[in-house]
mmCIF file of C-alpha atoms in Angstrom:
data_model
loop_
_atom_site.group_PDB
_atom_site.id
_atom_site.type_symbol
_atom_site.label_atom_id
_atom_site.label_comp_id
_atom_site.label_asym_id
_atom_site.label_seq_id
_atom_site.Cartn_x
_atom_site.Cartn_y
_atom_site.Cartn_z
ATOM 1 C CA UNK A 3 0.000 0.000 0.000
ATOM 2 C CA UNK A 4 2.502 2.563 0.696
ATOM 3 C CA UNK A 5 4.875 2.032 -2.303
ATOM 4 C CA UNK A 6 1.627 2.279 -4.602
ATOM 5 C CA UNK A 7 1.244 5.849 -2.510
ATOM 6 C CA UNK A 8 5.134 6.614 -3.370
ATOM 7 C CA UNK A 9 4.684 5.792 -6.831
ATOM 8 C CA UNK A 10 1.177 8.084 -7.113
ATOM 9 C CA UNK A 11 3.589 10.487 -5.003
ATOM 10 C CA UNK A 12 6.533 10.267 -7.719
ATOM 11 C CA UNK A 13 3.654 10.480 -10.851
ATOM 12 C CA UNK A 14 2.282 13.521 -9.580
ATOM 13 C CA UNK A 15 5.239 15.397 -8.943
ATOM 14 C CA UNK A 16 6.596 14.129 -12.116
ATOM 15 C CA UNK A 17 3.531 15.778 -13.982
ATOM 16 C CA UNK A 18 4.390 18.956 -12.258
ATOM 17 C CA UNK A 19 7.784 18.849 -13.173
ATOM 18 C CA UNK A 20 7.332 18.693 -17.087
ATOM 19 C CA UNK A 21 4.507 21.226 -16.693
ATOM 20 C CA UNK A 22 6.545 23.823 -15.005
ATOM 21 C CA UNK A 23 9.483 23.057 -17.261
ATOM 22 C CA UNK A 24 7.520 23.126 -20.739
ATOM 23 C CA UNK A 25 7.794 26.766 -22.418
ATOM 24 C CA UNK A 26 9.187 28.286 -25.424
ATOM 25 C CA UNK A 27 9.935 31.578 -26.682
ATOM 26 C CA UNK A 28 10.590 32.889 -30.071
ATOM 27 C CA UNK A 29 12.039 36.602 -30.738
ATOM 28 C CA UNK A 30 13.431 38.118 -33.860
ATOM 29 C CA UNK A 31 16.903 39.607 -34.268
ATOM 30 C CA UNK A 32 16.249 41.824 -36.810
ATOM 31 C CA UNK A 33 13.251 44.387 -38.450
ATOM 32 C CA UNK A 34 10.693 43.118 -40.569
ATOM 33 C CA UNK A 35 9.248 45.278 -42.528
ATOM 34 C CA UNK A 36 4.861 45.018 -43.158
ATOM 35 C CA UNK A 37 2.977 46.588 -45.399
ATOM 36 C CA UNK A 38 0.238 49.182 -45.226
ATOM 37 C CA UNK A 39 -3.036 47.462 -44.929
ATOM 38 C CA UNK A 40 -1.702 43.982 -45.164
ATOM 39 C CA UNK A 41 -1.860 40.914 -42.663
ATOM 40 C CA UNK A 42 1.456 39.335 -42.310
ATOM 41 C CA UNK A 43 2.007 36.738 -40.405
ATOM 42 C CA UNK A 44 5.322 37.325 -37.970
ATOM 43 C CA UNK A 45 8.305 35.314 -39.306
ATOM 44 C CA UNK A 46 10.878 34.855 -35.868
ATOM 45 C CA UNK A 47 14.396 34.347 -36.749
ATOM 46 C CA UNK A 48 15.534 33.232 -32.874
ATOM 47 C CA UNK A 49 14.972 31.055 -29.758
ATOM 48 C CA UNK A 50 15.300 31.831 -26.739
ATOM 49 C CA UNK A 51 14.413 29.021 -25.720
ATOM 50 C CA UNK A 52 12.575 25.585 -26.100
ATOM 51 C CA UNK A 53 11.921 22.889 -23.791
ATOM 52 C CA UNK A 54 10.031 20.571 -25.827
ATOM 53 C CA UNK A 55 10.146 21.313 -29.425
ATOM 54 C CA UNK A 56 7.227 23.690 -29.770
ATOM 55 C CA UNK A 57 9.104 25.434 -32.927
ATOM 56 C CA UNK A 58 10.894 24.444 -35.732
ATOM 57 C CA UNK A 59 12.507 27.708 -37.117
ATOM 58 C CA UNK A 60 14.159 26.295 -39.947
ATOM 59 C CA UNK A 61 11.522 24.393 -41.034
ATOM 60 C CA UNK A 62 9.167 26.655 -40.490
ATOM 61 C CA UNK A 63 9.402 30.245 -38.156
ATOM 62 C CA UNK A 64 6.184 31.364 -38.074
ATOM 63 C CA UNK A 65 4.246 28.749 -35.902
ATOM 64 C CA UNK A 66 4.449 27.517 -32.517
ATOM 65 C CA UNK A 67 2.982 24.010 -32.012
ATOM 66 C CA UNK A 68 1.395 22.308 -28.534
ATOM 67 C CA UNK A 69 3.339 19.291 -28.266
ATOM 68 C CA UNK A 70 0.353 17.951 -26.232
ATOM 69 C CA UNK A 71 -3.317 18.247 -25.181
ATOM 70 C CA UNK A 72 -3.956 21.084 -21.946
ATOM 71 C CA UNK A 73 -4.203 24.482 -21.148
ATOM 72 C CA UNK A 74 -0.863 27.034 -22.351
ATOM 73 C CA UNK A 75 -0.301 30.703 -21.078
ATOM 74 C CA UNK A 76 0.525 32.650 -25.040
ATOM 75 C CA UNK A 77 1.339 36.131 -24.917
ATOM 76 C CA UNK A 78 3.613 38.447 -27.784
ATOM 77 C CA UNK A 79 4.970 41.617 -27.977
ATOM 78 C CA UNK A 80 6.690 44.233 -30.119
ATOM 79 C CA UNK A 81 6.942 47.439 -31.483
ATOM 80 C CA UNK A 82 6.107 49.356 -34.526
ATOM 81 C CA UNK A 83 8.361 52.027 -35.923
ATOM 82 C CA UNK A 84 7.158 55.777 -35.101
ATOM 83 C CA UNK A 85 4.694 56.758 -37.712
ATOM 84 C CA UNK A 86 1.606 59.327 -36.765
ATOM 85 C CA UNK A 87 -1.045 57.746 -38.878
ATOM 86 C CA UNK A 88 -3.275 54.354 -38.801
ATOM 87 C CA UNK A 89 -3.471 51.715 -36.114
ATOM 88 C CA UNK A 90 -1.332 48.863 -35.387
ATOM 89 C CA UNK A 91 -3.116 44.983 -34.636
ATOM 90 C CA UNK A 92 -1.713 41.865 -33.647
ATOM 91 C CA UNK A 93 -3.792 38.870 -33.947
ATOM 92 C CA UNK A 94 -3.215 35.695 -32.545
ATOM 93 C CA UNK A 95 -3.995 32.369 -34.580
ATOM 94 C CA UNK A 96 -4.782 28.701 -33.702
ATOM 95 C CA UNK A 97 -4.846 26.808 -36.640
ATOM 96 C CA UNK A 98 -5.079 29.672 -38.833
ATOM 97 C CA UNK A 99 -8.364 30.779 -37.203
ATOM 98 C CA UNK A 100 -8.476 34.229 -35.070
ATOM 99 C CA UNK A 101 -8.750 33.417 -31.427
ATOM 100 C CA UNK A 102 -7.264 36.923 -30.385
ATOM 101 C CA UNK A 103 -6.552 40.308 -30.979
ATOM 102 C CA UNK A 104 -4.807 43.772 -29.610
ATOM 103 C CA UNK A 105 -5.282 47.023 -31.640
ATOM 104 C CA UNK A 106 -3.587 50.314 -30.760
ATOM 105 C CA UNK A 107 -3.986 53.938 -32.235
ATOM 106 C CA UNK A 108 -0.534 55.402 -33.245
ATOM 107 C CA UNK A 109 1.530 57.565 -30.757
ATOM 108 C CA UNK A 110 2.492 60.166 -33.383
ATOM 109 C CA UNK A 111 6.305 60.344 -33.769
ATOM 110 C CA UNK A 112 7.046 57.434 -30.816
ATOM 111 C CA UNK A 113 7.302 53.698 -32.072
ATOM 112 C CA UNK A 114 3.895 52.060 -31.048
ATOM 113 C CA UNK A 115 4.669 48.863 -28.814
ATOM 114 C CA UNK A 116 1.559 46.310 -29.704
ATOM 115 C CA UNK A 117 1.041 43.212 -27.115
ATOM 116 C CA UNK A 118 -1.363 40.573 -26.898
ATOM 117 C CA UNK A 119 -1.252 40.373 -22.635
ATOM 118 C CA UNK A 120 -0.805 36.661 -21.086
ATOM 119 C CA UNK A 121 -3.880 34.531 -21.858
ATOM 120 C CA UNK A 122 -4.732 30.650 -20.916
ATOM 121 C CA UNK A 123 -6.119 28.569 -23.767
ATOM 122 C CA UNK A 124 -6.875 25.290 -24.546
ATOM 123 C CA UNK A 125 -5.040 23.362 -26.947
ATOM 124 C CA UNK A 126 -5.241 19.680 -28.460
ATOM 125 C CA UNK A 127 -1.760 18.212 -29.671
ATOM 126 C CA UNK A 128 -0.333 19.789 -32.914
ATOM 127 C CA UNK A 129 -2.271 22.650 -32.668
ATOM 128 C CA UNK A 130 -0.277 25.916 -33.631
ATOM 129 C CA UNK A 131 -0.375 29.155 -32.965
ATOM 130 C CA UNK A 132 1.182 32.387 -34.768
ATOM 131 C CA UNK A 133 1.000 35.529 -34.717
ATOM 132 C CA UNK A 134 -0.787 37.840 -37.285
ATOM 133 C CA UNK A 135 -0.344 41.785 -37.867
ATOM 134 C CA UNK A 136 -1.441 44.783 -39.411
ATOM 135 C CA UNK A 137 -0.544 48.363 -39.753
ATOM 136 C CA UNK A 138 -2.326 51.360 -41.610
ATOM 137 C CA UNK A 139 -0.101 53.941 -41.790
ATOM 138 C CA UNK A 140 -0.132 54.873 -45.275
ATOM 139 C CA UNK A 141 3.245 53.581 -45.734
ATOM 140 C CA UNK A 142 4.965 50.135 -44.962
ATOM 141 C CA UNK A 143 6.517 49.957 -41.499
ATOM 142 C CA UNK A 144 9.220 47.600 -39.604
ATOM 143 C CA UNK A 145 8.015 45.699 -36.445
ATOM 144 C CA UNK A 146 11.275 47.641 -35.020
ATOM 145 C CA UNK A 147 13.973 45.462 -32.770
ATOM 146 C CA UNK A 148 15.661 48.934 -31.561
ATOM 147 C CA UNK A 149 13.801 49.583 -28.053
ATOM 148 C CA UNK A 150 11.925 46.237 -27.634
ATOM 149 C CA UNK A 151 12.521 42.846 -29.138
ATOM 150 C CA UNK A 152 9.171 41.472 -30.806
ATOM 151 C CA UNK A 153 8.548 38.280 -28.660
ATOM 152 C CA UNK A 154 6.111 35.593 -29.035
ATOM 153 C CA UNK A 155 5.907 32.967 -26.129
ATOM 154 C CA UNK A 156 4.075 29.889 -24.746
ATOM 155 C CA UNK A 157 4.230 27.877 -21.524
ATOM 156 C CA UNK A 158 2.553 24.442 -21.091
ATOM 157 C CA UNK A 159 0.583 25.092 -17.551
ATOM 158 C CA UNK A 160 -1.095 21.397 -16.598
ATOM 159 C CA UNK A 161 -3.498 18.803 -18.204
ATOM 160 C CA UNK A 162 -7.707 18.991 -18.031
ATOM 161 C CA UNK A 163 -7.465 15.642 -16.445
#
C-alpha cells in the first residue's frame, strides 16, 4: 500500500515537473518590414528558448505548435516604428483561425509597442499558434527590434485531467 502511494507520489510530482518546465519563446533579431493594410504573419528568426520542441525555425518560423493536449499561457509583444497615422493589430492564430486580438492607435512620432497580454487557452496536440499583424499607416513599417525585441511565447501550464 505505501509504495503504490510513493509511486502516485513520484507520478504527480513528475507531472508537475514537465509542466513547469515546458515553455518556449521565439524573438526576432532583426526588423521586418509590413505593409500598409496587409496581414502578415510574424516570421521569428531566434529562440530563446525551447523545452520541448514547440518550434521548428528552420523548417518553419512562423508557428508555434502544442506538443500535447492542456491548457498554455501565449502572450507576444513588439513594437512598430514611429509613424503618426493608422493603427497597429496583432492577432493571434490557432490553426489559422483568429482566437485573439490587440489594436492600438498610433503615438504620433514614438514607435507604437503592440502586445497581446498573457492569456490561458486550450489546446489539443499539434495545434499551432502564430501571430498575425497589421498596420495602416499609409506607408509600410518595420516591427522595429531597436527599443523592444518582438517576442512571441508559450508555456505548457497542466493537463484537463
Amino acid at each position: 500500500q505505501r509504495i503504490k502511494r510513493l509511486e502516485r507520489e513520484v507520478e504527480r510530482l513528475q507531472k508537475w515537473e514537465r509542466a513547469a518546465l515546458s515553455s518556449a519563446k521565439l524573438t526576432r533579431t532583426s526588423n521586418m518590414t509590413i505593409a500598409d493594410n496587409t496581414e502578415t504573419i510574424v516570421q521569428w528568426t531566434d529562440e530563446s528558448w525551447d523545452t520541448d520542441s514547440y518550434a521548428n525555425i528552420v523548417t518553419d518560423n512562423t508557428k508555434l505548435i502544442a506538443p500535447r493536449a492542456g491548457i498554455y499561457s501565449v502572450y507576444a509583444a513588439m513594437d512598430f516604428a514611429a509613424n503618426a497615422t493608422g493603427i497597429r493589430v496583432i492577432h493571434l492564430l490557432v490553426n489559422g483561425s483568429l482566437i485573439s486580438q490587440a489594436a492600438f492607435n498610433n503615438l504620433g512620432t514614438s514607435r507604437t509597442t503592440v502586445f497581446l497580454p498573457t492569456q490561458e487557452y486550450k489546446l489539443n496536440a499539434n495545434d499551432y499558434l502564430q501571430v498575425r499583424v497589421l498596420q495602416g499607416s499609409g506607408v509600410s513599417l518595420d516591427i522595429d527590434i531597436d527599443f523592444n525585441t518582438p517576442c512571441f511565447g508559450i508555456t505548457y501550464v497542466g493537463s484537463l485531467s
